[in-house]
mmCIF file of C-alpha atoms and ligand atoms in Angstrom:
data_model
loop_
_atom_site.group_PDB
_atom_site.id
_atom_site.type_symbol
_atom_site.label_atom_id
_atom_site.label_comp_id
_atom_site.label_asym_id
_atom_site.label_seq_id
_atom_site.Cartn_x
_atom_site.Cartn_y
_atom_site.Cartn_z
ATOM 1 C CA MET J 19 -11.694 8.452 -16.842
ATOM 2 C CA GLY J 20 -8.728 8.724 -14.567
ATOM 3 C CA ARG J 21 -6.284 5.890 -14.102
ATOM 4 C CA ILE J 22 -5.223 4.462 -10.747
ATOM 5 C CA PHE J 23 -2.028 2.725 -9.916
ATOM 6 C CA SER J 24 -1.095 1.262 -6.564
ATOM 7 C CA GLY J 25 0.954 -1.592 -5.144
ATOM 8 C CA ILE J 26 2.071 -3.496 -2.102
ATOM 9 C CA GLN J 27 5.341 -5.293 -1.529
ATOM 10 C CA PRO J 28 4.899 -9.069 -1.308
ATOM 11 C CA THR J 29 7.128 -9.398 1.763
ATOM 12 C CA GLY J 30 4.878 -11.022 4.345
ATOM 13 C CA ASP J 31 1.400 -11.499 5.603
ATOM 14 C CA LEU J 32 -0.656 -8.358 5.018
ATOM 15 C CA HIS J 33 -2.058 -6.537 7.995
ATOM 16 C CA LEU J 34 -5.032 -4.358 8.872
ATOM 17 C CA GLY J 35 -3.048 -1.220 8.082
ATOM 18 C CA ASN J 36 -2.623 -2.468 4.494
ATOM 19 C CA TYR J 37 -6.349 -3.195 4.300
ATOM 20 C CA LEU J 38 -7.709 0.035 5.727
ATOM 21 C CA GLY J 39 -4.907 2.306 4.341
ATOM 22 C CA ALA J 40 -4.818 0.798 0.869
ATOM 23 C CA ILE J 41 -6.802 -2.253 -0.367
ATOM 24 C CA ARG J 42 -10.217 -1.334 1.029
ATOM 25 C CA ASN J 43 -10.006 2.017 -0.732
ATOM 26 C CA TRP J 44 -8.935 0.384 -3.990
ATOM 27 C CA VAL J 45 -12.032 -1.773 -3.891
ATOM 28 C CA LYS J 46 -14.208 1.273 -3.403
ATOM 29 C CA LEU J 47 -12.577 3.197 -6.280
ATOM 30 C CA GLN J 48 -12.592 0.304 -8.690
ATOM 31 C CA ASP J 49 -15.659 1.346 -10.652
ATOM 32 C CA GLN J 50 -14.701 4.993 -11.022
ATOM 33 C CA TYR J 51 -11.316 4.553 -12.605
ATOM 34 C CA LYS J 52 -9.219 2.316 -14.822
ATOM 35 C CA ASN J 53 -7.111 0.416 -12.354
ATOM 36 C CA LEU J 54 -3.746 -1.232 -12.112
ATOM 37 C CA PHE J 55 -2.988 -3.055 -8.833
ATOM 38 C CA CYS J 56 0.589 -4.330 -8.684
ATOM 39 C CA LEU J 57 2.576 -6.754 -6.571
ATOM 40 C CA VAL J 58 5.738 -4.724 -6.337
ATOM 41 C CA ASP J 59 8.170 -7.618 -6.192
ATOM 42 C CA LEU J 60 11.111 -5.466 -7.487
ATOM 43 C CA HIS J 61 10.629 -3.272 -4.445
ATOM 44 C CA ALA J 62 10.457 -6.362 -2.254
ATOM 45 C CA LEU J 63 13.833 -7.421 -3.602
ATOM 46 C CA THR J 64 15.434 -4.547 -1.628
ATOM 47 C CA THR J 65 14.994 -6.820 1.437
ATOM 48 C CA LEU J 66 16.507 -9.894 -0.342
ATOM 49 C CA PRO J 67 13.821 -12.462 0.560
ATOM 50 C CA ASN J 68 14.671 -16.070 -0.253
ATOM 51 C CA PRO J 69 13.201 -17.304 -3.555
ATOM 52 C CA GLN J 70 10.564 -19.603 -1.955
ATOM 53 C CA ASP J 71 9.254 -16.695 0.160
ATOM 54 C CA MET J 72 9.188 -14.358 -2.876
ATOM 55 C CA THR J 73 7.005 -16.828 -4.771
ATOM 56 C CA LYS J 74 4.813 -17.648 -1.745
ATOM 57 C CA TRP J 75 4.189 -14.070 -0.718
ATOM 58 C CA THR J 76 3.542 -12.906 -4.267
ATOM 59 C CA ARG J 77 0.713 -15.429 -4.566
ATOM 60 C CA GLU J 78 -0.572 -14.639 -1.099
ATOM 61 C CA VAL J 79 -0.731 -10.909 -1.713
ATOM 62 C CA ALA J 80 -2.469 -11.550 -5.115
ATOM 63 C CA ALA J 81 -4.941 -13.771 -3.235
ATOM 64 C CA ALA J 82 -5.504 -11.040 -0.695
ATOM 65 C CA TYR J 83 -6.242 -8.452 -3.350
ATOM 66 C CA ILE J 84 -8.852 -10.729 -4.999
ATOM 67 C CA ALA J 85 -10.349 -11.970 -1.791
ATOM 68 C CA ALA J 86 -10.767 -8.379 -0.534
ATOM 69 C CA GLY J 87 -12.750 -7.586 -3.709
ATOM 70 C CA ILE J 88 -10.398 -6.542 -6.425
ATOM 71 C CA ASP J 89 -11.960 -7.969 -9.569
ATOM 72 C CA SER J 90 -9.595 -9.077 -12.286
ATOM 73 C CA ALA J 91 -12.252 -8.347 -14.888
ATOM 74 C CA LYS J 92 -12.308 -4.640 -13.845
ATOM 75 C CA SER J 93 -8.744 -4.156 -12.696
ATOM 76 C CA ILE J 94 -5.371 -5.253 -13.911
ATOM 77 C CA ILE J 95 -3.577 -7.360 -11.256
ATOM 78 C CA PHE J 96 0.051 -8.185 -12.030
ATOM 79 C CA SER J 97 3.701 -8.544 -10.824
ATOM 80 C CA GLN J 98 5.993 -5.592 -11.331
ATOM 81 C CA SER J 99 8.873 -7.887 -12.454
ATOM 82 C CA ALA J 100 6.672 -9.082 -15.367
ATOM 83 C CA VAL J 101 6.677 -5.645 -16.978
ATOM 84 C CA PRO J 102 10.252 -4.657 -17.928
ATOM 85 C CA ALA J 103 9.231 -1.040 -18.729
ATOM 86 C CA HIS J 104 9.088 -0.153 -14.956
ATOM 87 C CA SER J 105 12.844 -0.838 -14.658
ATOM 88 C CA GLU J 106 13.738 0.913 -17.888
ATOM 89 C CA LEU J 107 11.763 4.034 -16.940
ATOM 90 C CA ALA J 108 13.280 3.932 -13.463
ATOM 91 C CA TRP J 109 16.744 4.295 -15.035
ATOM 92 C CA ILE J 110 15.560 7.185 -17.206
ATOM 93 C CA LEU J 111 14.001 8.959 -14.246
ATOM 94 C CA SER J 112 17.041 8.366 -12.034
ATOM 95 C CA CYS J 113 19.001 10.562 -14.458
ATOM 96 C CA LEU J 114 16.546 13.357 -13.740
ATOM 97 C CA THR J 115 16.538 12.948 -9.882
ATOM 98 C CA PRO J 116 19.032 15.039 -7.912
ATOM 99 C CA LEU J 117 20.588 13.121 -4.984
ATOM 100 C CA GLY J 118 19.367 15.914 -2.699
ATOM 101 C CA TRP J 119 15.720 14.853 -3.299
ATOM 102 C CA LEU J 120 16.505 11.266 -2.395
ATOM 103 C CA ASN J 121 18.418 12.267 0.714
ATOM 104 C CA ARG J 122 15.279 13.769 2.154
ATOM 105 C CA MET J 123 13.288 10.522 2.046
ATOM 106 C CA THR J 124 12.315 9.535 5.602
ATOM 107 C CA GLN J 125 11.512 5.921 4.731
ATOM 108 C CA PHE J 126 15.083 5.375 3.521
ATOM 109 C CA LYS J 127 16.452 6.864 6.720
ATOM 110 C CA GLU J 128 14.142 4.618 8.799
ATOM 111 C CA LYS J 129 14.894 1.490 6.849
ATOM 112 C CA ALA J 130 18.652 2.034 6.510
ATOM 113 C CA GLY J 131 18.906 2.896 10.212
ATOM 114 C CA LYS J 132 22.355 3.299 11.639
ATOM 115 C CA HIS J 133 24.060 1.238 8.957
ATOM 116 C CA ARG J 134 23.544 3.656 6.036
ATOM 117 C CA GLU J 135 26.797 2.663 4.322
ATOM 118 C CA LYS J 136 25.562 -0.916 4.176
ATOM 119 C CA ALA J 137 22.131 -0.160 2.800
ATOM 120 C CA ASN J 138 21.865 -1.287 -0.812
ATOM 121 C CA LEU J 139 21.460 1.037 -3.713
ATOM 122 C CA GLY J 140 17.995 -0.465 -4.488
ATOM 123 C CA LEU J 141 16.707 0.762 -1.137
ATOM 124 C CA TYR J 142 18.027 4.243 -1.877
ATOM 125 C CA ALA J 143 16.647 4.267 -5.424
ATOM 126 C CA TYR J 144 13.331 2.748 -4.244
ATOM 127 C CA PRO J 145 11.303 5.989 -4.621
ATOM 128 C CA VAL J 146 12.526 6.443 -8.209
ATOM 129 C CA LEU J 147 11.281 2.967 -9.085
ATOM 130 C CA MET J 148 8.015 3.827 -7.419
ATOM 131 C CA ALA J 149 7.743 6.998 -9.576
ATOM 132 C CA ALA J 150 8.375 4.867 -12.642
ATOM 133 C CA ASP J 151 5.602 2.416 -11.572
ATOM 134 C CA ILE J 152 3.124 5.246 -11.560
ATOM 135 C CA LEU J 153 4.360 7.280 -14.532
ATOM 136 C CA ILE J 154 4.853 4.342 -16.932
ATOM 137 C CA TYR J 155 0.997 4.066 -16.995
ATOM 138 C CA ARG J 156 0.555 7.871 -16.918
ATOM 139 C CA ALA J 157 -1.641 7.171 -13.818
ATOM 140 C CA THR J 158 -3.640 10.140 -12.577
ATOM 141 C CA HIS J 159 -4.410 8.941 -9.006
ATOM 142 C CA VAL J 160 -2.527 6.863 -6.454
ATOM 143 C CA PRO J 161 -4.500 5.508 -3.413
ATOM 144 C CA VAL J 162 -2.076 4.784 -0.574
ATOM 145 C CA GLY J 163 -1.755 5.179 3.168
ATOM 146 C CA GLU J 164 -0.279 8.343 4.612
ATOM 147 C CA ASP J 165 3.270 6.890 5.009
ATOM 148 C CA GLN J 166 3.612 6.978 1.183
ATOM 149 C CA LYS J 167 2.824 10.681 0.861
ATOM 150 C CA GLN J 168 6.419 11.829 0.690
ATOM 151 C CA HIS J 169 7.208 9.259 -2.038
ATOM 152 C CA LEU J 170 4.281 10.501 -4.002
ATOM 153 C CA GLU J 171 5.376 14.074 -3.778
ATOM 154 C CA LEU J 172 8.703 12.944 -5.095
ATOM 155 C CA ALA J 173 6.997 11.133 -7.985
ATOM 156 C CA ARG J 174 5.270 14.428 -8.876
ATOM 157 C CA ASP J 175 8.564 16.344 -8.698
ATOM 158 C CA ILE J 176 10.240 13.800 -10.990
ATOM 159 C CA ALA J 177 7.354 13.985 -13.456
ATOM 160 C CA GLY J 178 7.704 17.786 -13.462
ATOM 161 C CA ALA J 179 11.477 17.455 -13.993
ATOM 162 C CA PHE J 180 10.912 15.224 -17.034
ATOM 163 C CA ASN J 181 8.351 17.622 -18.466
ATOM 164 C CA ARG J 182 10.633 20.580 -17.984
ATOM 165 C CA GLN J 183 13.738 18.884 -19.303
ATOM 166 C CA TYR J 184 12.001 17.950 -22.570
ATOM 167 C CA GLY J 185 9.673 20.992 -22.802
ATOM 168 C CA LYS J 186 6.548 18.791 -23.036
ATOM 169 C CA ASP J 187 3.685 18.186 -20.713
ATOM 170 C CA TYR J 188 3.999 14.423 -21.181
ATOM 171 C CA PHE J 189 3.251 13.339 -17.593
ATOM 172 C CA GLU J 190 0.241 14.488 -15.751
ATOM 173 C CA LEU J 191 1.236 14.992 -12.042
ATOM 174 C CA PRO J 192 -0.308 12.020 -10.190
ATOM 175 C CA GLU J 193 -2.610 12.874 -7.254
ATOM 176 C CA PRO J 194 -2.401 10.981 -4.019
ATOM 177 C CA LEU J 195 -5.705 9.573 -2.765
ATOM 178 C CA ILE J 196 -5.314 9.301 1.013
ATOM 179 C CA LEU J 197 -8.570 8.733 2.835
ATOM 180 C CA LYS J 198 -9.010 10.483 6.193
ATOM 181 C CA THR J 199 -10.217 7.606 8.298
ATOM 182 C CA ALA J 200 -7.483 5.057 9.071
ATOM 183 C CA ALA J 201 -4.939 6.684 6.729
ATOM 184 C CA ARG J 202 -2.544 5.589 9.418
ATOM 185 C CA VAL J 203 -3.402 2.534 11.501
ATOM 186 C CA MET J 204 -1.283 2.337 14.604
ATOM 187 C CA SER J 205 0.224 -0.600 16.411
ATOM 188 C CA LEU J 206 -1.992 -2.436 18.899
ATOM 189 C CA ARG J 207 0.828 -2.280 21.430
ATOM 190 C CA ASP J 208 1.806 1.392 21.025
ATOM 191 C CA GLY J 209 -0.555 4.049 19.690
ATOM 192 C CA THR J 210 2.296 6.228 18.628
ATOM 193 C CA SER J 211 4.017 3.865 16.156
ATOM 194 C CA LYS J 212 2.480 2.662 12.847
ATOM 195 C CA MET J 213 1.146 -0.860 12.450
ATOM 196 C CA SER J 214 3.857 -2.480 10.359
ATOM 197 C CA LYS J 215 5.145 -5.753 9.009
ATOM 198 C CA SER J 216 8.553 -5.026 10.514
ATOM 199 C CA ASP J 217 7.375 -4.742 14.124
ATOM 200 C CA PRO J 218 8.851 -7.704 15.985
ATOM 201 C CA SER J 219 5.667 -8.274 18.008
ATOM 202 C CA ASP J 220 2.963 -10.269 16.344
ATOM 203 C CA TYR J 221 0.510 -8.759 18.804
ATOM 204 C CA SER J 222 1.119 -5.329 17.376
ATOM 205 C CA ARG J 223 -0.901 -6.149 14.206
ATOM 206 C CA LEU J 224 -3.831 -8.122 12.847
ATOM 207 C CA HIS J 225 -2.965 -10.230 9.831
ATOM 208 C CA PHE J 226 -5.310 -11.192 7.014
ATOM 209 C CA MET J 227 -4.620 -14.792 7.848
ATOM 210 C CA ASP J 228 -5.486 -14.466 11.587
ATOM 211 C CA ASP J 229 -8.449 -16.694 12.541
ATOM 212 C CA PRO J 230 -11.298 -15.324 14.667
ATOM 213 C CA ASP J 231 -9.860 -16.563 17.964
ATOM 214 C CA THR J 232 -6.477 -14.909 17.209
ATOM 215 C CA ILE J 233 -8.240 -11.624 16.317
ATOM 216 C CA ALA J 234 -10.281 -11.705 19.481
ATOM 217 C CA LEU J 235 -7.187 -12.453 21.586
ATOM 218 C CA LYS J 236 -5.076 -9.703 20.020
ATOM 219 C CA ILE J 237 -7.852 -7.187 20.557
ATOM 220 C CA ARG J 238 -8.278 -8.226 24.136
ATOM 221 C CA LYS J 239 -4.566 -7.779 24.688
ATOM 222 C CA ALA J 240 -4.400 -4.507 22.817
ATOM 223 C CA LYS J 241 -3.042 -1.640 24.918
ATOM 224 C CA THR J 242 -5.590 0.826 26.306
ATOM 225 C CA ASP J 243 -5.964 2.970 29.386
ATOM 226 C CA PRO J 244 -8.178 2.680 32.439
ATOM 227 C CA ASP J 245 -10.611 5.472 31.566
ATOM 228 C CA PRO J 246 -13.915 5.012 29.881
ATOM 229 C CA ILE J 247 -14.489 6.306 26.350
ATOM 230 C CA THR J 248 -15.582 9.932 26.122
ATOM 231 C CA GLY J 249 -17.883 11.404 23.552
ATOM 232 C CA THR J 250 -15.453 13.228 21.239
ATOM 233 C CA PRO J 251 -11.950 12.676 19.737
ATOM 234 C CA GLN J 252 -10.891 16.065 21.142
ATOM 235 C CA THR J 253 -11.439 14.938 24.764
ATOM 236 C CA MET J 254 -9.234 11.866 24.125
ATOM 237 C CA GLU J 255 -6.409 13.734 22.485
ATOM 238 C CA ASN J 256 -3.739 12.269 24.652
ATOM 239 C CA ARG J 257 -4.972 8.730 24.450
ATOM 240 C CA PRO J 258 -3.431 7.425 21.142
ATOM 241 C CA GLU J 259 -4.286 3.739 21.792
ATOM 242 C CA ALA J 260 -7.968 4.568 22.502
ATOM 243 C CA LEU J 261 -8.191 6.758 19.393
ATOM 244 C CA ASN J 262 -6.572 4.166 17.227
ATOM 245 C CA LEU J 263 -9.014 1.385 18.209
ATOM 246 C CA LEU J 264 -11.953 3.759 17.714
ATOM 247 C CA GLY J 265 -10.510 4.797 14.340
ATOM 248 C CA ILE J 266 -10.296 1.140 13.263
ATOM 249 C CA TYR J 267 -13.907 0.586 14.351
ATOM 250 C CA ALA J 268 -14.949 3.728 12.434
ATOM 251 C CA ALA J 269 -13.160 2.778 9.226
ATOM 252 C CA LEU J 270 -14.472 -0.758 9.220
ATOM 253 C CA SER J 271 -18.045 0.520 9.861
ATOM 254 C CA ASP J 272 -17.878 3.356 7.278
ATOM 255 C CA ILE J 273 -18.597 5.973 9.958
ATOM 256 C CA THR J 274 -16.509 8.900 11.184
ATOM 257 C CA LEU J 275 -14.276 8.857 14.261
ATOM 258 C CA GLU J 276 -16.723 11.345 15.841
ATOM 259 C CA GLU J 277 -19.652 8.953 15.286
ATOM 260 C CA ALA J 278 -17.687 6.076 16.740
ATOM 261 C CA CYS J 279 -16.869 8.123 19.892
ATOM 262 C CA ARG J 280 -20.540 9.055 20.291
ATOM 263 C CA ILE J 281 -21.737 5.413 20.005
ATOM 264 C CA PHE J 282 -19.316 4.191 22.668
ATOM 265 C CA GLU J 283 -19.431 7.204 24.921
ATOM 266 C CA GLY J 284 -19.146 6.038 28.558
ATOM 267 C CA ALA J 285 -18.390 2.455 27.602
ATOM 268 C CA SER J 286 -15.558 0.571 29.215
ATOM 269 C CA PHE J 287 -12.809 -0.803 27.007
ATOM 270 C CA SER J 288 -13.810 -4.371 27.744
ATOM 271 C CA ALA J 289 -17.285 -3.764 26.314
ATOM 272 C CA PHE J 290 -15.942 -1.746 23.335
ATOM 273 C CA LYS J 291 -13.248 -4.329 22.543
ATOM 274 C CA LYS J 292 -15.910 -7.058 22.271
ATOM 275 C CA SER J 293 -17.804 -4.964 19.620
ATOM 276 C CA LEU J 294 -14.612 -4.103 17.859
ATOM 277 C CA ALA J 295 -13.431 -7.730 17.637
ATOM 278 C CA ASP J 296 -16.855 -8.752 16.288
ATOM 279 C CA GLN J 297 -16.740 -6.051 13.715
ATOM 280 C CA ILE J 298 -13.177 -6.969 12.574
ATOM 281 C CA ILE J 299 -14.069 -10.679 12.383
ATOM 282 C CA SER J 300 -17.262 -10.007 10.374
ATOM 283 C CA ILE J 301 -15.154 -8.266 7.665
ATOM 284 C CA MET J 302 -11.814 -9.950 7.787
ATOM 285 C CA ASP J 303 -12.879 -13.592 8.244
ATOM 286 C CA PRO J 304 -14.717 -13.931 4.888
ATOM 287 C CA ILE J 305 -11.571 -12.484 3.256
ATOM 288 C CA ARG J 306 -9.380 -15.021 4.986
ATOM 289 C CA GLN J 307 -11.722 -17.871 3.923
ATOM 290 C CA GLU J 308 -11.654 -16.695 0.294
ATOM 291 C CA MET J 309 -7.828 -16.399 0.390
ATOM 292 C CA LEU J 310 -7.521 -19.977 1.626
ATOM 293 C CA ALA J 311 -9.769 -21.102 -1.230
ATOM 294 C CA LEU J 312 -7.765 -19.158 -3.840
ATOM 295 C CA LEU J 313 -4.377 -20.450 -2.515
ATOM 296 C CA LYS J 314 -5.514 -24.008 -3.050
ATOM 297 C CA ASP J 315 -5.286 -23.393 -6.785
ATOM 298 C CA PRO J 316 -2.035 -21.573 -7.427
ATOM 299 C CA GLY J 317 -2.335 -22.319 -11.192
ATOM 300 C CA ASN J 318 -5.444 -20.177 -11.329
ATOM 301 C CA LEU J 319 -3.749 -17.309 -9.504
ATOM 302 C CA ASP J 320 -0.784 -17.524 -11.841
ATOM 303 C CA ARG J 321 -3.130 -17.335 -14.813
ATOM 304 C CA ILE J 322 -4.821 -14.227 -13.476
ATOM 305 C CA LEU J 323 -1.364 -12.611 -12.987
ATOM 306 C CA GLN J 324 -0.290 -13.674 -16.482
ATOM 307 C CA LYS J 325 -3.325 -12.016 -18.016
ATOM 308 C CA GLY J 326 -2.710 -8.885 -15.943
ATOM 309 C CA ALA J 327 0.951 -8.765 -17.127
ATOM 310 C CA GLU J 328 -0.121 -8.916 -20.712
ATOM 311 C CA GLU J 329 -2.507 -6.082 -20.321
ATOM 312 C CA ALA J 330 -0.044 -3.983 -18.290
ATOM 313 C CA ASN J 331 2.770 -4.627 -20.788
ATOM 314 C CA THR J 332 0.618 -3.393 -23.694
ATOM 315 C CA LEU J 333 0.013 -0.062 -21.881
ATOM 316 C CA ALA J 334 3.528 0.331 -20.625
ATOM 317 C CA SER J 335 5.348 -0.525 -23.780
ATOM 318 C CA GLN J 336 3.300 1.996 -25.767
ATOM 319 C CA HIS J 337 4.209 4.747 -23.272
ATOM 320 C CA LEU J 338 7.843 3.644 -23.165
ATOM 321 C CA ARG J 339 8.011 3.999 -26.970
ATOM 322 C CA GLU J 340 6.660 7.579 -26.647
ATOM 323 C CA ILE J 341 9.109 8.435 -23.847
ATOM 324 C CA LYS J 342 12.060 7.150 -25.837
ATOM 325 C CA GLU J 343 11.044 9.236 -28.789
ATOM 326 C CA ILE J 344 10.804 12.326 -26.651
ATOM 327 C CA ILE J 345 14.273 11.663 -25.290
ATOM 328 C CA GLY J 346 15.678 11.233 -28.782
ATOM 329 C CA PHE J 347 16.737 7.611 -28.626
ATOM 330 C CA LEU J 348 16.943 6.069 -32.085
ATOM 331 C CA ARG J 349 14.000 3.845 -32.902
ATOM 332 C CA THR J 350 15.169 0.400 -33.945
HETATM 333 P P1 LIG O 651 3.708 -1.811 2.541
HETATM 334 O O1 LIG O 651 3.271 -2.815 3.475
HETATM 335 O O2 LIG O 651 4.692 -0.835 3.068
HETATM 336 O O3 LIG O 651 4.048 -2.340 1.160
HETATM 337 O O4 LIG O 651 2.409 -0.844 2.289
HETATM 338 C C1 LIG O 651 1.458 -1.064 1.367
HETATM 339 C C2 LIG O 651 0.298 -0.085 1.474
HETATM 340 O O5 LIG O 651 -0.334 -0.157 2.754
HETATM 341 C C3 LIG O 651 0.725 1.393 1.242
HETATM 342 O O6 LIG O 651 -0.261 2.051 0.585
HETATM 343 C C4 LIG O 651 0.802 1.898 2.669
HETATM 344 O O7 LIG O 651 0.608 3.208 2.726
HETATM 345 C C5 LIG O 651 -0.322 1.125 3.359
HETATM 346 N N1 LIG O 651 -0.050 0.980 4.774
HETATM 347 C C6 LIG O 651 0.967 0.267 5.317
HETATM 348 N N2 LIG O 651 0.916 0.329 6.705
HETATM 349 C C7 LIG O 651 -0.122 1.072 6.969
HETATM 350 C C8 LIG O 651 -0.742 1.578 8.200
HETATM 351 N N3 LIG O 651 -0.181 1.264 9.384
HETATM 352 N N4 LIG O 651 -1.743 2.384 8.132
HETATM 353 C C9 LIG O 651 -2.295 2.763 6.921
HETATM 354 N N5 LIG O 651 -1.817 2.350 5.736
HETATM 355 C C10 LIG O 651 -0.740 1.518 5.729
HETATM 356 N N1 LIG O 652 6.234 2.027 -1.728
HETATM 357 C C1 LIG O 652 4.958 1.441 -1.500
HETATM 358 C C2 LIG O 652 4.901 0.891 -0.072
HETATM 359 O O1 LIG O 652 5.865 0.530 0.494
HETATM 360 C C3 LIG O 652 4.676 0.409 -2.496
HETATM 361 C C4 LIG O 652 4.661 0.904 -3.882
HETATM 362 C C5 LIG O 652 5.631 0.653 -4.898
HETATM 363 C C6 LIG O 652 3.711 1.788 -4.487
HETATM 364 N N2 LIG O 652 5.299 1.299 -6.048
HETATM 365 C C7 LIG O 652 4.114 1.951 -5.826
HETATM 366 C C8 LIG O 652 2.510 2.329 -4.019
HETATM 367 C C9 LIG O 652 3.442 2.804 -6.670
HETATM 368 C C10 LIG O 652 1.832 3.145 -4.891
HETATM 369 C C11 LIG O 652 2.257 3.363 -6.187
HETATM 370 O O2 LIG O 652 3.829 0.830 0.422
#
């Protein structure tokens, strides 16, 4: 049986991109693999959130995983900072990672922006820690949205570098699992930029915690164009906002984009938006209600994370022992 690792940074309210690009797929894969779903708080630290927010968002993202259907009896749910082996392996892997590889990372370039000299070392080393997250469990598959593809390729390169350096096939190269539909959910305000936590406009994204009225309003206000929907994605090629909304509908309904176009062929956007909002609400509102219930009992959430950390630590420390032996560190 393969092993899955994935994670999300607890840095703010999750959005529909996180759901369709990541969590929904984790839920679907849960029975076919052994799973570890992590709250990557060490990665979140690169943005230096204040301590109250770190705690709050960690519990909220844990609640979102569980409310969306991750079952702590089947999957290990835990905080990255609770398993020291991630950081230890990150150091080891950083010694095998040429700077040239890191200099190619587009996410660093985007996040550092114009002020590269001021960006912290953590942000630069971020993909090495991500490789360690995956490799410390010798995970075979990593379900993520498309934006993480480059980081995953780097993780494979680093795994290969370790294997070559020590002449051992210790790490299997982890495979990305990127689903076709909604691998990249776009902003509701601009169909050419990705739906993201960092977009200043709240109307650009749908949050897990948005109530039905807010969802309906954001969809009503979503950018579209004056033409009706045509029957195929090809005939709407230059209409990114239209394709994005149809893609969201398709992903939530478990149908293809082609099928969604056929269903709404000839429809106006006002009619389609009504169906889309209903569909989003029917899936996201039960998740929101469950999150609210879970967040009323933080002690229970903390116990779930504690149990997950114990299970993750058992796996990770065994692998770390093996890795240290391969490297030639003295066993104490
Ligand atoms: P982040 O919010 O950057 O920690 O992302 C967590 C997960 O959600 C990763 O697997 C991302 O690939 C995925 N994700 C984030 N934004 C989007 C988006 N707009 N469309 C699809 N997947 C996304
Ligand atoms: N970098 C990922 C993101 O921003 C989060 C992440 C950290 C991750 N470690 C990971 C995803 C390991 C998959 C596997 O979305």
